[in-house]
CSV table of C-alpha atoms in Angstrom, one decimal:
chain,number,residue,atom,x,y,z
A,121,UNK,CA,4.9,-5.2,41.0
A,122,UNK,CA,4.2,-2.4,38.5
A,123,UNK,CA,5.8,-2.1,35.3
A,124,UNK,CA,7.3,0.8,33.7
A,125,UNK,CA,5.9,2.0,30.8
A,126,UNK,CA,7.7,2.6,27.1
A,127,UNK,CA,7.3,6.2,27.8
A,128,UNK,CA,8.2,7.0,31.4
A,129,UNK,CA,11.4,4.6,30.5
A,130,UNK,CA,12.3,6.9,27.6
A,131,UNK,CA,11.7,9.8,29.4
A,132,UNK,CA,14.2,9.1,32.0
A,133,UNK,CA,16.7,7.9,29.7
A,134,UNK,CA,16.7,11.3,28.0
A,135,UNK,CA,17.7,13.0,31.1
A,136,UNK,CA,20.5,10.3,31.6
A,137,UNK,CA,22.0,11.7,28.3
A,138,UNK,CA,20.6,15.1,29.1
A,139,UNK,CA,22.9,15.3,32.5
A,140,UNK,CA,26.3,14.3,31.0
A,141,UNK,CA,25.3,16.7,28.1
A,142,UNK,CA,24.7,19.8,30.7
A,143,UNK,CA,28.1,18.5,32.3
A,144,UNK,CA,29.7,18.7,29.4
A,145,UNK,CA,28.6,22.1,27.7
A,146,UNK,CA,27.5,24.0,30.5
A,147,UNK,CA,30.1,27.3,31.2
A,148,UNK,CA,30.1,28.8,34.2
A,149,UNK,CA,30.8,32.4,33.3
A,150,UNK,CA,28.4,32.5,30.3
A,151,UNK,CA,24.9,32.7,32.1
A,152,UNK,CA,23.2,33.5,28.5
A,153,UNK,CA,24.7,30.2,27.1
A,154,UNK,CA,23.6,28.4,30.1
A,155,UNK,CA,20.1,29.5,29.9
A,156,UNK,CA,19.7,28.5,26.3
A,157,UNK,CA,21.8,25.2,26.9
A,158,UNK,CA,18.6,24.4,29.7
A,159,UNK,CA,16.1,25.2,27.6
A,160,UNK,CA,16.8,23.4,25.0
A,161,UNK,CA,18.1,20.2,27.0
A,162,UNK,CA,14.5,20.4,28.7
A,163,UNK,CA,12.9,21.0,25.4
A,164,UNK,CA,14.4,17.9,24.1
A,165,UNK,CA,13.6,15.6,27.2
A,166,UNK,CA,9.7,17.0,27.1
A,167,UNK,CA,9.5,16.5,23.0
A,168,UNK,CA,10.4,13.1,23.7
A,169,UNK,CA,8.4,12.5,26.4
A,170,UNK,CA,5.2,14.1,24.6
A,171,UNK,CA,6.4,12.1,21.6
A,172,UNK,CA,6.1,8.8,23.1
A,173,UNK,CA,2.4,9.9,24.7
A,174,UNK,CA,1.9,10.9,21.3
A,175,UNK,CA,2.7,7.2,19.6
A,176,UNK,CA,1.0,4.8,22.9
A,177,UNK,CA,-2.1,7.1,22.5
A,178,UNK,CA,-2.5,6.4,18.9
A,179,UNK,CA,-1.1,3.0,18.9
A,180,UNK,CA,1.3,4.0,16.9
A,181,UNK,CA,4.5,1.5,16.1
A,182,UNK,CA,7.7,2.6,14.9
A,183,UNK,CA,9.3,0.2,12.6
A,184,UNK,CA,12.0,-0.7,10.6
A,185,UNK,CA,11.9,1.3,7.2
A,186,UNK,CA,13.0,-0.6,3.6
A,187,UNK,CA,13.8,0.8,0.3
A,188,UNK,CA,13.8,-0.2,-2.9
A,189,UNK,CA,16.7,-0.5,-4.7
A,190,UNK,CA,15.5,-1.9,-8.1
A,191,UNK,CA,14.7,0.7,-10.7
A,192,UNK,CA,11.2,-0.5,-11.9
A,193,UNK,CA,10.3,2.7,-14.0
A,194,UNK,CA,12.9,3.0,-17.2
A,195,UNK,CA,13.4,6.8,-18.4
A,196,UNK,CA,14.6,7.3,-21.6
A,197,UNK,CA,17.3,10.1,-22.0
């Protein structure tokens, strides 16, 4: 049996929220709207598929980010 990859599971995650979203906005007298409302719902699903290409290509991992929150330098007033 063949896996799924990271990406390919992404990808079709995005277009399960990218359906209810078209559901949701879409108007069906405003043709303009519904142009731009595809584009940029297909946009988004191809900038995160290229974007997960992007990070298994280059071995690339994603992690949890941490701050700081003592205040090593001391400026005077």
């Amino acid at each position: 049996m063949q896996t799924m990859s990271k990406r390919y599971a992404v990808f079709c995650i995005s277009w399960l929220l990218a359906l209810p979203l078209w559901r949701e906005f879409h108007e069906p007298s405003q043709t303009l709207w519904n142009v731009f409302l595809a584009a940029f719902l297909i946009a988004t699903v191809t900038a995160v598929f290229l974007g997960m290409r992007y990070l298994e290509q280059y071995h690339i991992e994603v992690g949890e980010a941490r701050f700081s929150s003592s205040n090593d330098e001391r400026s005077e007033i």
